[in-house]
Amino acid sequence: MWSWVAHRVTGVAIFFFLLVHVLDTALVRVSPQAYNEVIGTYKNPVMGLGEAGLVAAIVFHALNGLRIILVDFWAKGPKYQRVMLWVVVGLWVLLMAGFLPVQLVHTFGSH
Amino acid sequence: MTTIAEPRSRATRKTSRTNAEMIGWIFMRASGVLLIVLIFGHLITNLITDGGVHAIDFGFVAGKWAQPIWQVWDLLMLWLAMVHGTNGVRTIINDYAERAGTRLVLKSLLYLAAVVIVVLGTLVIFTFNPCPPGAPADLLPSFCTA
Ligand code: HEM
């Protein structure tokens, strides 16, 4: 149940980010200066942390999405759905443990 | 007086030959699998390798879109993610907006936003000029001056 709620919340959050992200990237058609200025705001620490949250949301949605697909199409899926949820959580922790240090160094490290 | 259908009379639920909801259901799963590859590749090249977001500027984007593979990659990702996300949000609106009028307004806004973003994004990928005339050379990719 909570995994279903989390799947919805992350799906909507990613969707709204995507709308903004296409708009900021579209600035490459305005001018190099305009693009660099706006992308520069992504480089401050608050945005760096927001980005980490966004990656966390996408990784969860992707892994849990795979789990949903396996429950639907794999004959043993429904039987192992609970086990697979823990696999999702485990993989999520692992991937985030790999990503967060890199992201934090990029965000707070010297340029 | 309300009339009650006779026992064992045929059900009169409207059915159609093609089932749009079924196609949507399959699409959510198929696009999901493809998006895993597309999005993780996108995040690895843009956030993890070579300095992460700090390395992103106009020159970085121009260098990527000079390669057809990244144009196709980003185009596919844009379309699949937008259709997947729009369809997902449509489901959520249907679930929570109880009045027909509210649903109509929310879904109209949703489709409008989706079309604007997909058209804009597609145009940007196809009409992008990596060496716009008059721009300072130090902001452009190195191949512009070569
Ligand atoms: C990374 C790869 C992704 C995978 C594997 C994935 C997988 C899935 C699956 C299997 C569903 C369930 C559909 C159903 O129940 O019929 C779903 C729903 C959804 N997805 Fe994704 N998805 C991915 C990326 C995205 C992205 C990029 C967005 C946003 C643009 C998104 C937004 C949504 C939304 C809003 C829903 C609806 C949730 C609901 O109805 O409860 N997803 N996804």
Short mmCIF file of C-alpha atoms and ligand atoms in Angstrom, two decimals:
data_model
loop_
_atom_site.label_atom_id
_atom_site.label_comp_id
_atom_site.label_asym_id
_atom_site.label_seq_id
_atom_site.Cartn_x
_atom_site.Cartn_y
_atom_site.Cartn_z
CA MET A 1 0.00 0.00 0.00
CA TRP A 2 2.64 2.56 0.97
CA SER A 3 4.66 1.52 -2.08
CA TRP A 4 1.65 2.37 -4.26
CA VAL A 5 1.34 5.81 -2.64
CA ALA A 6 5.08 6.39 -3.05
CA HIS A 7 4.87 5.31 -6.71
CA ARG A 8 2.12 7.89 -7.33
CA VAL A 9 3.83 10.71 -5.47
CA THR A 10 7.18 10.12 -7.19
CA GLY A 11 5.48 9.80 -10.60
CA VAL A 12 3.73 13.18 -10.25
CA ALA A 13 6.84 14.88 -8.85
CA ILE A 14 8.97 13.65 -11.76
CA PHE A 15 6.31 14.77 -14.22
CA PHE A 16 6.28 18.35 -12.93
CA PHE A 17 10.06 18.47 -12.86
CA LEU A 18 10.11 17.26 -16.46
CA LEU A 19 7.88 20.16 -17.57
CA VAL A 20 10.30 22.68 -16.01
CA HIS A 21 13.37 20.80 -17.24
CA VAL A 22 12.25 20.93 -20.89
CA LEU A 23 11.62 24.68 -20.50
CA ASP A 24 15.08 25.40 -19.02
CA THR A 25 16.78 23.30 -21.70
CA ALA A 26 14.80 25.17 -24.38
CA LEU A 27 16.86 28.25 -23.46
CA VAL A 28 19.69 26.86 -25.61
CA ARG A 29 17.57 28.20 -28.50
CA VAL A 30 17.51 31.68 -26.96
CA SER A 31 21.24 32.21 -26.44
CA PRO A 32 24.27 30.57 -24.81
CA GLN A 33 24.24 33.36 -22.18
CA ALA A 34 20.59 32.77 -21.23
CA TYR A 35 21.12 29.02 -20.93
CA ASN A 36 24.31 29.28 -18.88
CA GLU A 37 22.72 31.77 -16.53
CA VAL A 38 19.72 29.59 -15.73
CA ILE A 39 21.69 26.33 -15.59
CA GLY A 40 24.01 28.17 -13.19
CA THR A 41 21.20 28.24 -10.63
CA TYR A 42 21.22 24.42 -10.69
CA LYS A 43 24.75 24.55 -9.35
CA ASN A 44 23.97 26.07 -5.96
CA PRO A 45 23.77 23.78 -2.91
CA VAL A 46 19.98 24.02 -2.45
CA MET A 47 19.42 22.85 -6.03
CA GLY A 48 22.13 20.21 -5.56
CA LEU A 49 20.17 18.73 -2.67
CA GLY A 50 16.90 19.03 -4.59
CA GLU A 51 18.53 17.15 -7.43
CA ALA A 52 19.59 14.40 -5.04
CA GLY A 53 15.93 14.13 -3.92
CA LEU A 54 14.79 13.98 -7.51
CA VAL A 55 17.25 11.19 -8.32
CA ALA A 56 16.06 9.33 -5.22
CA ALA A 57 12.47 9.65 -6.48
CA ILE A 58 13.32 8.48 -10.00
CA VAL A 59 15.36 5.51 -8.76
CA PHE A 60 12.50 4.40 -6.50
CA HIS A 61 9.88 4.86 -9.23
CA ALA A 62 12.00 2.94 -11.75
CA LEU A 63 12.76 0.00 -9.43
CA ASN A 64 9.21 -0.21 -8.10
CA GLY A 65 7.91 0.11 -11.69
CA LEU A 66 9.96 -2.97 -12.62
CA ARG A 67 8.45 -4.74 -9.63
CA ILE A 68 4.92 -3.86 -10.80
CA ILE A 69 5.77 -5.21 -14.26
CA LEU A 70 7.10 -8.46 -12.77
CA VAL A 71 4.00 -8.88 -10.59
CA ASP A 72 1.84 -8.47 -13.73
CA PHE A 73 3.76 -10.61 -16.21
CA TRP A 74 5.88 -13.10 -14.28
CA ALA A 75 3.91 -16.17 -13.22
CA LYS A 76 5.51 -16.18 -9.76
CA GLY A 77 5.37 -12.38 -9.48
CA PRO A 78 2.33 -12.12 -7.17
CA LYS A 79 3.81 -14.77 -4.87
CA TYR A 80 7.09 -12.87 -4.50
CA GLN A 81 5.71 -9.33 -4.59
CA ARG A 82 6.57 -8.72 -0.93
CA VAL A 83 10.08 -10.11 -1.27
CA MET A 84 10.54 -7.98 -4.37
CA LEU A 85 9.53 -4.89 -2.42
CA TRP A 86 12.45 -5.50 -0.06
CA VAL A 87 14.71 -6.08 -3.06
CA VAL A 88 13.54 -2.70 -4.40
CA VAL A 89 14.30 -1.02 -1.07
CA GLY A 90 17.70 -2.76 -0.87
CA LEU A 91 18.71 -1.81 -4.41
CA TRP A 92 17.48 1.73 -3.80
CA VAL A 93 19.68 2.07 -0.70
CA LEU A 94 22.65 0.62 -2.59
CA LEU A 95 22.27 2.86 -5.65
CA MET A 96 21.74 5.96 -3.51
CA ALA A 97 24.79 5.07 -1.39
CA GLY A 98 26.77 5.02 -4.62
CA PHE A 99 25.27 8.21 -6.03
CA LEU A 100 25.03 10.51 -2.97
CA PRO A 101 28.79 10.84 -2.28
CA VAL A 102 29.40 11.72 -5.94
CA GLN A 103 26.56 14.25 -5.92
CA LEU A 104 27.67 15.80 -2.61
CA VAL A 105 31.24 16.20 -3.86
CA HIS A 106 29.90 17.82 -7.04
CA THR A 107 27.63 20.09 -4.99
CA PHE A 108 29.90 21.11 -2.13
CA GLY A 109 33.37 20.31 -3.48
CA SER A 110 35.58 22.96 -5.00
CA HIS A 111 35.03 23.52 -8.71
CA MET B 1 -42.03 3.38 -11.28
CA THR B 2 -38.59 2.14 -12.16
CA THR B 3 -38.44 -0.87 -14.36
CA ILE B 4 -36.09 -3.61 -13.41
CA ALA B 5 -34.49 -5.66 -16.15
CA GLU B 6 -35.69 -9.21 -16.41
CA PRO B 7 -33.50 -11.85 -14.87
CA ARG B 8 -30.92 -13.28 -17.27
CA SER B 9 -31.41 -10.48 -19.81
CA ARG B 10 -28.20 -9.49 -21.59
CA ALA B 11 -25.91 -7.00 -19.97
CA THR B 12 -25.95 -3.69 -21.79
CA ARG B 13 -22.57 -2.34 -20.79
CA LYS B 14 -20.99 -0.39 -23.64
CA THR B 15 -18.03 -2.21 -25.09
CA SER B 16 -15.84 -1.33 -28.01
CA ARG B 17 -13.72 -3.32 -30.37
CA THR B 18 -10.46 -1.70 -29.34
CA ASN B 19 -9.72 -1.16 -25.71
CA ALA B 20 -7.92 2.13 -25.16
CA GLU B 21 -7.38 1.51 -21.45
CA MET B 22 -5.75 -1.82 -22.25
CA ILE B 23 -3.39 -0.19 -24.75
CA GLY B 24 -2.55 2.43 -22.12
CA TRP B 25 -1.87 -0.27 -19.56
CA ILE B 26 0.55 -2.06 -21.88
CA PHE B 27 2.16 1.23 -22.92
CA MET B 28 2.87 2.16 -19.27
CA ARG B 29 4.83 -1.07 -18.88
CA ALA B 30 6.65 -1.07 -22.23
CA SER B 31 7.64 2.60 -21.98
CA GLY B 32 8.69 2.04 -18.35
CA VAL B 33 11.25 -0.57 -19.38
CA LEU B 34 12.67 1.66 -22.14
CA LEU B 35 12.72 4.70 -19.85
CA ILE B 36 14.93 2.86 -17.35
CA VAL B 37 17.66 2.60 -19.99
CA LEU B 38 17.11 6.13 -21.35
CA ILE B 39 16.88 7.93 -17.99
CA PHE B 40 19.73 6.11 -16.28
CA GLY B 41 21.97 6.77 -19.30
CA HIS B 42 20.93 10.44 -19.16
CA LEU B 43 21.67 10.74 -15.44
CA ILE B 44 25.03 8.98 -15.70
CA THR B 45 26.32 11.18 -18.53
CA ASN B 46 24.95 14.45 -17.09
CA LEU B 47 25.18 14.09 -13.31
CA ILE B 48 27.91 11.57 -12.56
CA THR B 49 30.71 11.61 -15.14
CA ASP B 50 33.12 14.52 -15.61
CA GLY B 51 32.17 16.87 -12.80
CA GLY B 52 28.39 16.38 -12.79
CA VAL B 53 26.07 19.40 -13.11
CA HIS B 54 29.01 21.73 -12.68
CA ALA B 55 30.26 20.69 -16.10
CA ILE B 56 26.94 21.50 -17.80
CA ASP B 57 26.79 24.65 -19.89
CA PHE B 58 25.89 25.60 -23.44
CA GLY B 59 29.09 24.03 -24.80
CA PHE B 60 28.31 20.72 -23.06
CA VAL B 61 24.82 20.52 -24.57
CA ALA B 62 26.09 21.55 -28.01
CA GLY B 63 28.77 18.87 -27.85
CA LYS B 64 26.18 16.22 -27.00
CA TRP B 65 23.66 17.19 -29.66
CA ALA B 66 26.40 17.26 -32.30
CA GLN B 67 26.15 13.48 -32.06
CA PRO B 68 23.01 11.98 -33.69
CA ILE B 69 22.84 9.24 -31.05
CA TRP B 70 22.13 11.80 -28.30
CA GLN B 71 19.58 13.59 -30.47
CA VAL B 72 17.67 10.34 -30.95
CA TRP B 73 18.18 9.41 -27.29
CA ASP B 74 16.79 12.69 -25.97
CA LEU B 75 13.92 12.75 -28.49
CA LEU B 76 12.80 9.23 -27.52
CA MET B 77 13.15 10.03 -23.84
CA LEU B 78 11.10 13.23 -24.23
CA TRP B 79 8.22 11.54 -26.03
CA LEU B 80 8.09 8.37 -23.96
CA ALA B 81 8.41 10.18 -20.61
CA MET B 82 5.79 12.78 -21.56
CA VAL B 83 3.23 10.25 -22.81
CA HIS B 84 3.92 7.94 -19.82
CA GLY B 85 3.74 10.81 -17.34
CA THR B 86 0.65 12.39 -18.93
CA ASN B 87 -1.18 9.09 -18.97
CA GLY B 88 -0.18 8.47 -15.35
CA VAL B 89 -1.41 11.86 -14.18
CA ARG B 90 -4.64 11.33 -16.19
CA THR B 91 -5.26 8.17 -14.14
CA ILE B 92 -4.66 10.08 -10.92
CA ILE B 93 -7.07 12.88 -11.94
CA ASN B 94 -9.73 10.26 -12.75
CA ASP B 95 -9.19 8.73 -9.31
CA TYR B 96 -9.39 11.86 -7.17
CA ALA B 97 -11.40 14.53 -9.02
CA GLU B 98 -14.97 13.55 -8.28
CA ARG B 99 -16.92 16.15 -10.27
CA ALA B 100 -17.10 15.73 -14.04
CA GLY B 101 -16.42 19.44 -14.53
CA THR B 102 -13.29 19.35 -12.38
CA ARG B 103 -12.00 16.35 -14.30
CA LEU B 104 -12.61 18.09 -17.61
CA VAL B 105 -10.76 21.25 -16.54
CA LEU B 106 -7.80 19.40 -15.04
CA LYS B 107 -7.41 17.05 -17.98
CA SER B 108 -7.69 19.89 -20.50
CA LEU B 109 -4.86 21.71 -18.69
CA LEU B 110 -2.84 18.49 -18.56
CA TYR B 111 -3.17 17.79 -22.30
CA LEU B 112 -2.44 21.41 -23.19
CA ALA B 113 0.75 21.40 -21.10
CA ALA B 114 1.81 18.04 -22.54
CA VAL B 115 1.38 19.16 -26.16
CA VAL B 116 3.22 22.45 -25.57
CA ILE B 117 6.16 20.71 -23.88
CA VAL B 118 6.47 17.88 -26.44
CA VAL B 119 6.30 20.29 -29.41
CA LEU B 120 8.72 22.75 -27.81
CA GLY B 121 11.20 20.04 -26.82
CA THR B 122 11.08 18.43 -30.25
CA LEU B 123 11.64 21.76 -32.00
CA VAL B 124 14.59 22.54 -29.74
CA ILE B 125 16.31 19.25 -30.54
CA PHE B 126 15.81 19.62 -34.30
CA THR B 127 16.44 23.34 -34.77
CA PHE B 128 19.35 23.62 -32.36
CA ASN B 129 22.34 25.58 -33.64
CA PRO B 130 25.55 24.76 -31.72
CA CYS B 131 27.35 27.82 -33.12
CA PRO B 132 24.89 30.74 -33.03
CA PRO B 133 26.32 33.76 -34.89
CA GLY B 134 27.40 36.65 -32.70
CA ALA B 135 27.76 34.62 -29.49
CA PRO B 136 31.01 34.99 -27.49
CA ALA B 137 33.40 32.28 -28.69
CA ASP B 138 34.37 31.20 -25.18
CA LEU B 139 30.80 30.03 -24.51
CA LEU B 140 30.67 27.84 -27.62
CA PRO B 141 31.96 24.31 -28.18
CA SER B 142 35.52 24.18 -29.52
CA PHE B 143 34.47 22.87 -32.97
CA CYS B 144 32.74 26.20 -33.77
CA THR B 145 36.05 27.98 -34.31
CA ALA B 146 37.89 25.04 -35.84
C1 HEM C 1 12.35 5.11 -15.05
C2 HEM C 1 11.53 4.31 -15.64
C3 HEM C 1 10.06 4.19 -15.29
C4 HEM C 1 9.41 3.01 -15.03
C5 HEM C 1 10.01 1.60 -15.02
C6 HEM C 1 8.02 3.33 -14.76
C7 HEM C 1 7.03 2.39 -14.52
C8 HEM C 1 5.72 2.67 -14.21
C9 HEM C 1 4.67 1.70 -14.04
C10 HEM C 1 4.82 0.19 -14.21
C11 HEM C 1 3.54 2.39 -13.70
C12 HEM C 1 2.18 1.78 -13.34
C13 HEM C 1 1.17 1.94 -14.45
C14 HEM C 1 -0.15 1.25 -14.10
O1 HEM C 1 -0.40 0.91 -12.96
O2 HEM C 1 -0.91 1.06 -15.06
C15 HEM C 1 3.86 3.79 -13.67
C16 HEM C 1 2.98 4.80 -13.35
C17 HEM C 1 3.27 6.16 -13.40
N1 HEM C 1 4.46 6.72 -13.83
FE1 HEM C 1 6.14 5.72 -14.31
N2 HEM C 1 7.84 4.69 -14.84
C18 HEM C 1 9.06 5.27 -15.17
C19 HEM C 1 9.31 6.62 -15.39
C20 HEM C 1 8.38 7.65 -15.19
C21 HEM C 1 8.61 9.06 -15.49
C22 HEM C 1 9.89 9.65 -16.09
C23 HEM C 1 7.46 9.72 -15.14
C24 HEM C 1 7.14 11.21 -15.22
C25 HEM C 1 7.31 11.91 -16.32
C26 HEM C 1 6.53 8.75 -14.61
C27 HEM C 1 5.27 9.05 -14.13
C28 HEM C 1 4.32 8.11 -13.75
C29 HEM C 1 3.01 8.43 -13.24
C30 HEM C 1 2.44 9.83 -12.99
C31 HEM C 1 2.35 7.20 -13.02
C32 HEM C 1 0.90 6.99 -12.49
C33 HEM C 1 0.89 6.46 -11.08
C34 HEM C 1 -0.45 5.88 -10.71
O3 HEM C 1 -1.36 5.79 -11.56
O4 HEM C 1 -0.58 5.49 -9.56
N3 HEM C 1 7.11 7.50 -14.66
N4 HEM C 1 5.19 3.95 -13.98
#
